[in-house]
PDB file of C-alpha atoms and ligand atoms in Angstrom:
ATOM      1  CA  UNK A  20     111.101  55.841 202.797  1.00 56.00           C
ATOM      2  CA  UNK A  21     108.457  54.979 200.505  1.00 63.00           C
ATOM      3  CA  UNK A  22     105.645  52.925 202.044  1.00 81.00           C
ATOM      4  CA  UNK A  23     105.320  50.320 199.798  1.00 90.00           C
ATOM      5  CA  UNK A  24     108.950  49.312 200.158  1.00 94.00           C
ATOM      6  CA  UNK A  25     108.058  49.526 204.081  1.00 94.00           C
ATOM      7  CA  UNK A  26     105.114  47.281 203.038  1.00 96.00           C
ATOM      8  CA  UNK A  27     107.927  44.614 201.127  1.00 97.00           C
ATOM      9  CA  UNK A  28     110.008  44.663 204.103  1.00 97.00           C
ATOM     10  CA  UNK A  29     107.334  43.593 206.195  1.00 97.00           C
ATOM     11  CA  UNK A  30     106.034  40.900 204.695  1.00 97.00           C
ATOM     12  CA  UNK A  31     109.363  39.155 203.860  1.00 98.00           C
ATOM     13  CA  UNK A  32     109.864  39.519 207.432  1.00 97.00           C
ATOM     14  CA  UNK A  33     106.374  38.288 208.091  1.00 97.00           C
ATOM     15  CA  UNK A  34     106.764  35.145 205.595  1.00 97.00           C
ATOM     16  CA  UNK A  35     110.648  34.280 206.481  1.00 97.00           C
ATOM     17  CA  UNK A  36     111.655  36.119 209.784  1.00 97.00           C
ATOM     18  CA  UNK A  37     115.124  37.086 209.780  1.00 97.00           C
ATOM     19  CA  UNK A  38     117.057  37.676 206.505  1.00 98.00           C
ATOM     20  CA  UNK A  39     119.919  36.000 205.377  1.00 98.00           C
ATOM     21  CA  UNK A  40     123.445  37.496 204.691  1.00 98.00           C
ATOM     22  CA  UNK A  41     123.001  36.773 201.193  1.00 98.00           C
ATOM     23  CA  UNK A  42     120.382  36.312 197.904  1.00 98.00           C
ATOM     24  CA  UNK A  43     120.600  35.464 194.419  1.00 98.00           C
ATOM     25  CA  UNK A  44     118.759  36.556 191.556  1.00 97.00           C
ATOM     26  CA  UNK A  45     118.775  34.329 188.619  1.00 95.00           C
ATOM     27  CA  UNK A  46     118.691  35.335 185.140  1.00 89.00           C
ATOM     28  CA  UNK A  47     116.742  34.032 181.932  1.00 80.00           C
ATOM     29  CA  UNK A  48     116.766  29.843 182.202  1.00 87.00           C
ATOM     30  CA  UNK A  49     119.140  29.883 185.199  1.00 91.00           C
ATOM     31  CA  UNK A  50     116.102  29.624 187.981  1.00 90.00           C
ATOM     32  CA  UNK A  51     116.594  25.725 188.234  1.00 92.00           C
ATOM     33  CA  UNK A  52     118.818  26.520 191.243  1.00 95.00           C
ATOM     34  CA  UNK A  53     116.060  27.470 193.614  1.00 94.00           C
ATOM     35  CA  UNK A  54     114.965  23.686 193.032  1.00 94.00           C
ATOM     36  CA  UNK A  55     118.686  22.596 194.668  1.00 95.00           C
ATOM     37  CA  UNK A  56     117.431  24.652 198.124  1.00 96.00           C
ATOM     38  CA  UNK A  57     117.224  22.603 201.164  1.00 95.00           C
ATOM     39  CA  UNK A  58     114.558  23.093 203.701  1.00 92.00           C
ATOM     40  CA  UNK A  59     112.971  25.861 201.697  1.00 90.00           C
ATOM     41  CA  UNK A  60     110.287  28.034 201.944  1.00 96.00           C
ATOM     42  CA  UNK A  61     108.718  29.772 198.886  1.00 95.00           C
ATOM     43  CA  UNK A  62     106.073  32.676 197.948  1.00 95.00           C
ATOM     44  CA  UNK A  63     105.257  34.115 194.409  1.00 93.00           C
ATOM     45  CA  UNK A  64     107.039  37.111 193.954  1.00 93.00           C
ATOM     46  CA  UNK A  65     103.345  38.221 192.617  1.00 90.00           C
ATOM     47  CA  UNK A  66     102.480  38.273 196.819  1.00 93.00           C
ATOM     48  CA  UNK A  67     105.195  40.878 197.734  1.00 94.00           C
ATOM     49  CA  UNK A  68     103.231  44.140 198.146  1.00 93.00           C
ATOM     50  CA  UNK A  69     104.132  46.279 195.128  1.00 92.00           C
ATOM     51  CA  UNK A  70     105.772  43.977 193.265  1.00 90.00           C
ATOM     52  CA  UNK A  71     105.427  43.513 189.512  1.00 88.00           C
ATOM     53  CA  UNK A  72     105.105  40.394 187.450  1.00 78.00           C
ATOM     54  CA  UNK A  73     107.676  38.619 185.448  1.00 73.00           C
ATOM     55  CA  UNK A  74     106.118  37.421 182.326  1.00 74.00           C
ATOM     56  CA  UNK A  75     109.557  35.747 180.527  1.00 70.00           C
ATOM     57  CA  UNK A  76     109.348  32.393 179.665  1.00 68.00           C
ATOM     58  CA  UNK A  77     112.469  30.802 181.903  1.00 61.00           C
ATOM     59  CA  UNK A  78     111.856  32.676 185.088  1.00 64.00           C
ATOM     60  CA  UNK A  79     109.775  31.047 187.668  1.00 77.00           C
ATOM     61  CA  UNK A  80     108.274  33.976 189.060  1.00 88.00           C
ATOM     62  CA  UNK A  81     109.048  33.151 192.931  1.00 92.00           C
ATOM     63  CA  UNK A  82     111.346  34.052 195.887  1.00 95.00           C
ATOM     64  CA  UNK A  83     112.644  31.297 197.703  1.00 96.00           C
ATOM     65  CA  UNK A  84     114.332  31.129 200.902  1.00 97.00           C
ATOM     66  CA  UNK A  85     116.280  27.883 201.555  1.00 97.00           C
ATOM     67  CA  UNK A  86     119.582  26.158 202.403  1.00 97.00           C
ATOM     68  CA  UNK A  87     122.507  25.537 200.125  1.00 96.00           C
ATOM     69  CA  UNK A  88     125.195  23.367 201.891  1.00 93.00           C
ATOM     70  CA  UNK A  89     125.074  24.923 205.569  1.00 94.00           C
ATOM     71  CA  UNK A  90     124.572  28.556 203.925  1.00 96.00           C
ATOM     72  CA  UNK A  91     120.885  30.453 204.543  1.00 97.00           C
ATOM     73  CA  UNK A  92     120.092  32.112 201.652  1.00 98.00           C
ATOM     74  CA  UNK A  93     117.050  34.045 200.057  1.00 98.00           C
ATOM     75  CA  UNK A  94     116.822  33.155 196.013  1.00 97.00           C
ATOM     76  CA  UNK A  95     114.883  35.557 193.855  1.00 96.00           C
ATOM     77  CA  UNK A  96     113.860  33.725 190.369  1.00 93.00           C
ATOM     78  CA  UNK A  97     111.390  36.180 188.964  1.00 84.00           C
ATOM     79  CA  UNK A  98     113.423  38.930 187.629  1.00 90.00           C
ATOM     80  CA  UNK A  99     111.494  41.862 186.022  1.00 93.00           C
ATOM     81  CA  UNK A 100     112.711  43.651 182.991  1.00 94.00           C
ATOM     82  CA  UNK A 101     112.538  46.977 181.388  1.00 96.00           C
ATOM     83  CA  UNK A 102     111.330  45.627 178.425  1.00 95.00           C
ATOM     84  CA  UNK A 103     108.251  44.171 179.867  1.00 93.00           C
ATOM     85  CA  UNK A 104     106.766  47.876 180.469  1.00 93.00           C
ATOM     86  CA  UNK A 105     107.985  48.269 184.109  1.00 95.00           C
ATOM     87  CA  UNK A 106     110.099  51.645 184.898  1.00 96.00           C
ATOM     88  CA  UNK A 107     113.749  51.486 186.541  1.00 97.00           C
ATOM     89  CA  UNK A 108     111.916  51.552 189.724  1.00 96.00           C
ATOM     90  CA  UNK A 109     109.735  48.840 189.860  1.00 95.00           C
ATOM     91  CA  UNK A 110     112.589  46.786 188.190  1.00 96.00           C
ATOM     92  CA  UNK A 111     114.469  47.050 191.458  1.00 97.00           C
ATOM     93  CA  UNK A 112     111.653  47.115 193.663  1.00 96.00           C
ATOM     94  CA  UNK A 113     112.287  43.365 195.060  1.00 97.00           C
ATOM     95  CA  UNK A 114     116.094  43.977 195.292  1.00 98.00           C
ATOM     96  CA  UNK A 115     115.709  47.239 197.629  1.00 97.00           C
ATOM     97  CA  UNK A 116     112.860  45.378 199.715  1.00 97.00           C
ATOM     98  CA  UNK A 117     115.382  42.335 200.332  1.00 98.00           C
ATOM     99  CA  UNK A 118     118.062  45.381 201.062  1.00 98.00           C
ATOM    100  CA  UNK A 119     115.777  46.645 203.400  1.00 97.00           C
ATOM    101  CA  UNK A 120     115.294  43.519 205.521  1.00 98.00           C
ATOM    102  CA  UNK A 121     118.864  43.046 206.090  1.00 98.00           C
ATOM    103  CA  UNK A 122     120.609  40.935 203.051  1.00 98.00           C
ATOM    104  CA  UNK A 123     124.073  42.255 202.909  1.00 98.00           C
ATOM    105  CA  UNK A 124     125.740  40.522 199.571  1.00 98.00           C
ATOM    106  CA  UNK A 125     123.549  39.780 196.290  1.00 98.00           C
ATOM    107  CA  UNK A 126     124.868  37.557 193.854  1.00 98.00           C
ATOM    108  CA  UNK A 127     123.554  39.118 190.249  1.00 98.00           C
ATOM    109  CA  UNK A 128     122.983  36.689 187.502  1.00 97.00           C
ATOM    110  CA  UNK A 129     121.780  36.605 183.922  1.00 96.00           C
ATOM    111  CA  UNK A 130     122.112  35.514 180.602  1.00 94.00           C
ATOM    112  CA  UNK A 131     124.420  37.531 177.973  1.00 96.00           C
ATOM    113  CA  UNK A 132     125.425  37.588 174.622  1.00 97.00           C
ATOM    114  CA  UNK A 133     128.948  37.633 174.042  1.00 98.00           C
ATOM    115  CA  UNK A 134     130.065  40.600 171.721  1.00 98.00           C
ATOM    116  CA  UNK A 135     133.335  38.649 169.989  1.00 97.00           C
ATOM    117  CA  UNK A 136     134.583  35.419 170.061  1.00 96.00           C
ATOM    118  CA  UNK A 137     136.283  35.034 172.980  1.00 95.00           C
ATOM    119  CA  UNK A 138     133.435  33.802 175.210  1.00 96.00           C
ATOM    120  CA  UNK A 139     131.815  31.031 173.873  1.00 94.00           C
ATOM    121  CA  UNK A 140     128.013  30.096 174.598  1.00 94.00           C
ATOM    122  CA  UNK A 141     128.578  27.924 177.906  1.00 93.00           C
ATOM    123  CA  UNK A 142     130.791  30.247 179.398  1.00 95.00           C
ATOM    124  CA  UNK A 143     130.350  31.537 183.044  1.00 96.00           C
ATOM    125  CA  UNK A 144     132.224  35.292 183.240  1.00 98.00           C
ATOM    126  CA  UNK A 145     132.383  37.304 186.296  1.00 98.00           C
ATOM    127  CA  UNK A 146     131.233  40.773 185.660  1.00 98.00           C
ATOM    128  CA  UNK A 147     134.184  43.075 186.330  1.00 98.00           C
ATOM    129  CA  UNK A 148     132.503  46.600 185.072  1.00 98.00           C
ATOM    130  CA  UNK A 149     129.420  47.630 183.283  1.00 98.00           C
ATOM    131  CA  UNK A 150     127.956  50.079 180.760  1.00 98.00           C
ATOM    132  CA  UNK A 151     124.809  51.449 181.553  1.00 98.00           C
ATOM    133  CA  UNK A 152     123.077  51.845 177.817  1.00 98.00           C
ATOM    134  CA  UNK A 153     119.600  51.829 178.713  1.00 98.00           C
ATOM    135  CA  UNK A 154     119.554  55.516 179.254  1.00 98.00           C
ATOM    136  CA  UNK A 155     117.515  55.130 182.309  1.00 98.00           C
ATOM    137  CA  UNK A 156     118.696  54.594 186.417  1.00 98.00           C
ATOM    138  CA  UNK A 157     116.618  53.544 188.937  1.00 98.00           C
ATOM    139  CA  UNK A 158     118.494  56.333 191.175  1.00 97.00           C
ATOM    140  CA  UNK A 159     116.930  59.106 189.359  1.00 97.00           C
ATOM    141  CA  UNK A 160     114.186  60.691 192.134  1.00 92.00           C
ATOM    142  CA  UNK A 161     114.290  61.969 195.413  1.00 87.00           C
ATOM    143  CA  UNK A 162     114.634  58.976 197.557  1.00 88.00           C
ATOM    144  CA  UNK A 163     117.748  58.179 198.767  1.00 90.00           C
ATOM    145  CA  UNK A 164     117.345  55.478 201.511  1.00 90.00           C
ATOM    146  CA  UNK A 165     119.571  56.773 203.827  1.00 90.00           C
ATOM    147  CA  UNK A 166     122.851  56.324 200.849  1.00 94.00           C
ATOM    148  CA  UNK A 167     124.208  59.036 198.917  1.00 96.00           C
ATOM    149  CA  UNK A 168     123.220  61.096 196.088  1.00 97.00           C
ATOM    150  CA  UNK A 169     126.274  60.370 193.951  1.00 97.00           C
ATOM    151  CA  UNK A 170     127.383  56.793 194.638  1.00 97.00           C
ATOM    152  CA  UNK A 171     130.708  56.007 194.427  1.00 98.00           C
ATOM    153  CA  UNK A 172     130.568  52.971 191.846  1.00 98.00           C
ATOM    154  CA  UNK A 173     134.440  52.231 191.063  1.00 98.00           C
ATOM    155  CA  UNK A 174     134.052  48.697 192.944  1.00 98.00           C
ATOM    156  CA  UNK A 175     130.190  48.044 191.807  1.00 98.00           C
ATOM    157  CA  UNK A 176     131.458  44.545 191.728  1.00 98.00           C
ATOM    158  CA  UNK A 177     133.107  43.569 194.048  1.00 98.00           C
ATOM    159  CA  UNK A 178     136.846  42.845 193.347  1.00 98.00           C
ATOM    160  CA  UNK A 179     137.541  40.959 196.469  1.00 97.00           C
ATOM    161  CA  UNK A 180     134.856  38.893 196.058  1.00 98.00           C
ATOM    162  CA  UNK A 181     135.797  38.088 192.088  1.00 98.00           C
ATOM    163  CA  UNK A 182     139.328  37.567 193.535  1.00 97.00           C
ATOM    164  CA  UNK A 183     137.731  34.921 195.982  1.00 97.00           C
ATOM    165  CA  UNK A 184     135.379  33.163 193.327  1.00 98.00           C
ATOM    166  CA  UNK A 185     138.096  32.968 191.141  1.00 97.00           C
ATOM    167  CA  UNK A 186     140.202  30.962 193.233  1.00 97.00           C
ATOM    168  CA  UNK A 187     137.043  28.528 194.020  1.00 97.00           C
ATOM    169  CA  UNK A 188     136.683  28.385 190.116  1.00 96.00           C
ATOM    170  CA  UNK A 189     140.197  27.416 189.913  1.00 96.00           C
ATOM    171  CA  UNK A 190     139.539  24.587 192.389  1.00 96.00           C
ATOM    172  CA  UNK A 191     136.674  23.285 190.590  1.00 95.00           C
ATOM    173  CA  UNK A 192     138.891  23.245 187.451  1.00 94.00           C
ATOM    174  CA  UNK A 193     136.293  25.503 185.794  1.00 93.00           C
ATOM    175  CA  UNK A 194     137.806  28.292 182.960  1.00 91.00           C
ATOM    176  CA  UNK A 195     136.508  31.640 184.365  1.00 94.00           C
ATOM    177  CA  UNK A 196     137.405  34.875 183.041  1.00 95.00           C
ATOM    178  CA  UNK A 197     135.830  38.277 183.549  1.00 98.00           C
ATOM    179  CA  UNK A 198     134.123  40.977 181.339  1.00 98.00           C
ATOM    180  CA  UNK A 199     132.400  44.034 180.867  1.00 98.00           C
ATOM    181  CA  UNK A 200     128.686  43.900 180.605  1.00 98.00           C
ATOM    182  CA  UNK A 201     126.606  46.738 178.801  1.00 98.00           C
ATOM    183  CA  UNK A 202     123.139  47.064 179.833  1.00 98.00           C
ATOM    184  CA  UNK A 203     120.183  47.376 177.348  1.00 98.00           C
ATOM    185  CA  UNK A 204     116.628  47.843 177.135  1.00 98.00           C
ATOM    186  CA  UNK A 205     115.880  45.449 174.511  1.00 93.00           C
ATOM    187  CA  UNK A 206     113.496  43.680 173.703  1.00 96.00           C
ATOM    188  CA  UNK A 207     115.031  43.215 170.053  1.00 96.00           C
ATOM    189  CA  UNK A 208     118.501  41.721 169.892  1.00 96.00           C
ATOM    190  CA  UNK A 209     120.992  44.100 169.037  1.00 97.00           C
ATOM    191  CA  UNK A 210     121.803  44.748 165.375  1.00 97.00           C
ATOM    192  CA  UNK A 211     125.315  43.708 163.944  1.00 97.00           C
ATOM    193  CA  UNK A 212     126.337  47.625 163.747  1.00 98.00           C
ATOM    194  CA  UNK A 213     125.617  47.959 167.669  1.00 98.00           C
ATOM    195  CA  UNK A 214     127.499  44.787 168.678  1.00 98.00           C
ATOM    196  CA  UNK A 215     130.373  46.076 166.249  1.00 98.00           C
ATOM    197  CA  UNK A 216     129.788  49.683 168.491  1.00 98.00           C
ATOM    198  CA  UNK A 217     129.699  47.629 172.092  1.00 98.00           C
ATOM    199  CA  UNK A 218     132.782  45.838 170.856  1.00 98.00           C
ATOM    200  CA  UNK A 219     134.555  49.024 170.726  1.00 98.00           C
ATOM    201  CA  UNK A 220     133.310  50.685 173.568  1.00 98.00           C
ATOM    202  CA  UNK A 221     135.108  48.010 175.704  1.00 98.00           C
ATOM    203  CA  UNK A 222     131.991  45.731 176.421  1.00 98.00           C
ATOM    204  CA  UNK A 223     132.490  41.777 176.183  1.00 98.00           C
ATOM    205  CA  UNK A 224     128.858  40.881 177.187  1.00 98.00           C
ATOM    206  CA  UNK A 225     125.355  42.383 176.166  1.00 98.00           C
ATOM    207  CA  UNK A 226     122.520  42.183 178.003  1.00 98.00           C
ATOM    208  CA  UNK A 227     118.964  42.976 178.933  1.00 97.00           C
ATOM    209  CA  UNK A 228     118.832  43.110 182.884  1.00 97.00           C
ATOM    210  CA  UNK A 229     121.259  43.793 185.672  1.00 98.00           C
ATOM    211  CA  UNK A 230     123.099  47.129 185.744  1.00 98.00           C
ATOM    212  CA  UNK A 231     119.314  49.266 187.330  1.00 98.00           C
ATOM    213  CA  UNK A 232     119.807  46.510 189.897  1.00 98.00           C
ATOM    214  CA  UNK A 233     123.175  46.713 190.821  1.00 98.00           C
ATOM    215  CA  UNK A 234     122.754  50.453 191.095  1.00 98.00           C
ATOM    216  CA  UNK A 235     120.146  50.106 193.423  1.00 98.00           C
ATOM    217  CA  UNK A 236     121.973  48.145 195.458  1.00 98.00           C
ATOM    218  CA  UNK A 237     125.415  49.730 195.435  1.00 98.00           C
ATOM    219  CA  UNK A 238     123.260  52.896 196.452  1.00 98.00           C
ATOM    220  CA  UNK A 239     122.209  51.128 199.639  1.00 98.00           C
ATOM    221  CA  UNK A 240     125.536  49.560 200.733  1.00 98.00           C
ATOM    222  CA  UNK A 241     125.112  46.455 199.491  1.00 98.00           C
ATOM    223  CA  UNK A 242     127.935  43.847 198.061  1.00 98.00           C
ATOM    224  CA  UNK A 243     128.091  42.861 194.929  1.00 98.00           C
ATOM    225  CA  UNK A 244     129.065  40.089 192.589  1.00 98.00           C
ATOM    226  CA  UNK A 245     127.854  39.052 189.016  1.00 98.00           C
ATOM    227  CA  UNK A 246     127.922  36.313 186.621  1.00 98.00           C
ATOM    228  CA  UNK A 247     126.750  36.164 183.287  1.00 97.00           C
ATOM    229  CA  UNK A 248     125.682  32.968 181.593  1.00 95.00           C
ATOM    230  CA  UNK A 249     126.646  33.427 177.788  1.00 96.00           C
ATOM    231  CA  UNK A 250     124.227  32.062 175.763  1.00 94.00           C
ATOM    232  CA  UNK A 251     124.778  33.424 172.480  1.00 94.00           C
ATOM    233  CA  UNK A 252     127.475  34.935 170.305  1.00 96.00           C
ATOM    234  CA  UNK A 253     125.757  38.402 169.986  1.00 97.00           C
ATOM    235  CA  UNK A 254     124.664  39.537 166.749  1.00 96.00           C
ATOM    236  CA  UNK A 255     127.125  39.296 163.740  1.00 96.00           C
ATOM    237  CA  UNK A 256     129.927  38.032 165.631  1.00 96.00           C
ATOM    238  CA  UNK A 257     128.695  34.817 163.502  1.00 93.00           C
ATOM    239  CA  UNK A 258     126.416  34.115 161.050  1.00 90.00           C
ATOM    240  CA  UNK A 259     123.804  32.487 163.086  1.00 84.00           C
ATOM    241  CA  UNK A 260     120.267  34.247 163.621  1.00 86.00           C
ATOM    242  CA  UNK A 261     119.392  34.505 167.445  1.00 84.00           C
ATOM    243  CA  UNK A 262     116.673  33.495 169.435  1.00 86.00           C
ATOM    244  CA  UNK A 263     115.296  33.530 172.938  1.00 85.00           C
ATOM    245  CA  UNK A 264     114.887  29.516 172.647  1.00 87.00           C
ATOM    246  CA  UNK A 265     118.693  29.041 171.855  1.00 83.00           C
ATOM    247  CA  UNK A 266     119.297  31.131 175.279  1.00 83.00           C
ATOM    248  CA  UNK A 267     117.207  29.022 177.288  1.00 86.00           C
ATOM    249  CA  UNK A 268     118.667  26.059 175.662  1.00 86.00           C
ATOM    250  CA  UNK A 269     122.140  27.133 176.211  1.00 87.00           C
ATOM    251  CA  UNK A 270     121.845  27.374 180.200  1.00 86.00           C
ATOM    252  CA  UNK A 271     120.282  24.070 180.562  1.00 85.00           C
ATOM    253  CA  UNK A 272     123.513  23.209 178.951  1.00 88.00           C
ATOM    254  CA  UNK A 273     125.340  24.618 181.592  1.00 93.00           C
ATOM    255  CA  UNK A 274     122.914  24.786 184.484  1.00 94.00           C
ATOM    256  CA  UNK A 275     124.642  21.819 186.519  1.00 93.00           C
ATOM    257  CA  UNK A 276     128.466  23.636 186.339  1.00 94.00           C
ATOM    258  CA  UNK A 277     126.653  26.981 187.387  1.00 96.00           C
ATOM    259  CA  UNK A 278     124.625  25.081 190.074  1.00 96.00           C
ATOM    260  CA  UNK A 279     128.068  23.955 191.347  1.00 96.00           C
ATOM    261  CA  UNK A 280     129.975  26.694 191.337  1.00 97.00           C
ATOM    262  CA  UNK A 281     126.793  28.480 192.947  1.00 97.00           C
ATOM    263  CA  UNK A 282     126.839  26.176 195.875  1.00 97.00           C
ATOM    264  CA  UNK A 283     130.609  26.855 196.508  1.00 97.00           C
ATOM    265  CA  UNK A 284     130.571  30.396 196.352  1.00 98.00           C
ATOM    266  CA  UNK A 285     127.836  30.902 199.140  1.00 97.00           C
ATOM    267  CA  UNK A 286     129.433  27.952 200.892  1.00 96.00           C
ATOM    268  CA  UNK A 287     132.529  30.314 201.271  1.00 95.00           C
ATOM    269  CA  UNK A 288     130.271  33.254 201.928  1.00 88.00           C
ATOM    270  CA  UNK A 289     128.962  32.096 204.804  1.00 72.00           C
TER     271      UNK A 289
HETATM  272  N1  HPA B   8     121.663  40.401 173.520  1.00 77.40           N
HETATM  273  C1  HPA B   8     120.949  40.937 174.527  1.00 77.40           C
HETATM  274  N2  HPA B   8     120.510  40.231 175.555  1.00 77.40           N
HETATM  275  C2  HPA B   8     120.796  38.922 175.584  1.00 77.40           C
HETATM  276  C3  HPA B   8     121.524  38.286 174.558  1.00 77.40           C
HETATM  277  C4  HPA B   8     121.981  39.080 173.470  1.00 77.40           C
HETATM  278  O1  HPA B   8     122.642  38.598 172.516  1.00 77.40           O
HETATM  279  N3  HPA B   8     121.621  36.977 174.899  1.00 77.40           N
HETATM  280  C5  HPA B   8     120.978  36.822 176.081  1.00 77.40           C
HETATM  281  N4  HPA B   8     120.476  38.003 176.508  1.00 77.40           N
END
């Protein structure tokens, strides 16, 4: 096992104590949930020992631990992209030191564009599959962490758990559908051609973060679900230009419905 990983694990258990079942990492805009913690405890993810900086505007840059109804939970808002220089490894650096402690089931989210019309900006879509396009996987190296070489990845996301936050989605009277999510580096936004190509290649969401981490994790035995905020109809699917300020404005928009359907999903994870 690498030592700095052993070095992560130790100071999460050092600066919390015993992990929770479950974490969250939230994607461009979406960290206003770590405010909604009870009782919480946070550190800059900059103090976890080999850890890299996030740099995006709309990510906070911290790991909280906290309370969400009666539900323990460790909430990671200071994602770290490809695009900001850092290699598949360090990307998932944070995710296999939380592994490591003990957290069982990470809920994955981030912002996407959607490549046709049939999610609109606002829409919360489970992620059923992905596309890795970034060319690049954080498994490639020698350590293995005591998982296997070639993970099995038919059930990356797991479809139990979609089945189970559909139903709560249901209750809440919130329209949820599911979609495939294709992974790359950015930082550009796609061009129209591209989105035209991820169209047809089966992908309904496009994004810059996600699928290295979910890898990762998979690898280690860890459970899965993910949720994409769409922010944006991707390029060319209309006429509008894109930007990274209509993203964060779009999940303010919706931050209160995904801060809802947050709470209930670890509320029936726990
Ligand atoms: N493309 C890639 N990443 C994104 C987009 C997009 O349209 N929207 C939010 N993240």
């Amino acid at each position: 096992m690498g030592s700095s990983l052993e070095e992560a694990k130790a100071y999460l258990e050092r600066e919390f104590g015993k992990a929770p079942k479950i974490a969250v990492v939230l994607g461009s805009g979406l960290s206003p949930f770590a405010k909604t913690l009870r009782e919480s405890k946070k550190v800059s993810t900059a103090s976890i020992p080999s850890s890299v900086k996030s740099t995006v505007v709309g990510h906070f840059g911290e790991l909280v631990y906290g309370k969400s109804g009666s539900t323990s939970v460790i909430v990671l808002a200071g994602r770290v992209h490809g695009f900001e220089g850092h290699s598949p490894t360090q990307v998932v650096h944070n995710l296999r030191a939380l592994r490591l402690w003990g957290v069982k089931k990470f809920i994955i989210t981030n912002a996407a564009g959607s490549t046709s019309r049939k999610h609109k900006p606002g829409s919360l879509v489970l992620i059923r599959d992905h596309i890795n396009f970034t060319g690049l996987n954080p498994l490639t190296g020698l350590e293995l962490f005591g998982g296997p070489r070639f993970p099995d990845v038919s059930d990356a996301y797991s479809s139990k758990w979609r089945k189970q936050v559909l139903q709560i989605a249901k209750k809440l009277k919130f329209k949820m559908s599911e979609g495939v999510y294709a992974a790359v580096n950015g930082p550009n936004y796609e061009t129209a051609a591209e989105i035209r190509m991820f169209f047809k290649l089966g992908a309904d969401l496009v994004g810059m973060s996600t699928v290295w981490e979910v890898l990762a994790l998979i690898q280690m035995g860890a459970e899965i679900l993910g949720i994409s905020c769409v922010t944006n109809f991707a390029t060319g699917v209309t006429k509008e230009a894109l930007s990274h300020h209509e993203v964060i404005e779009t999940t303010k928009s919706v931050q209160k419905k995904f801060n809802l359907l947050l709470e209930k999903i670890l509320q029936a994870s726990n």
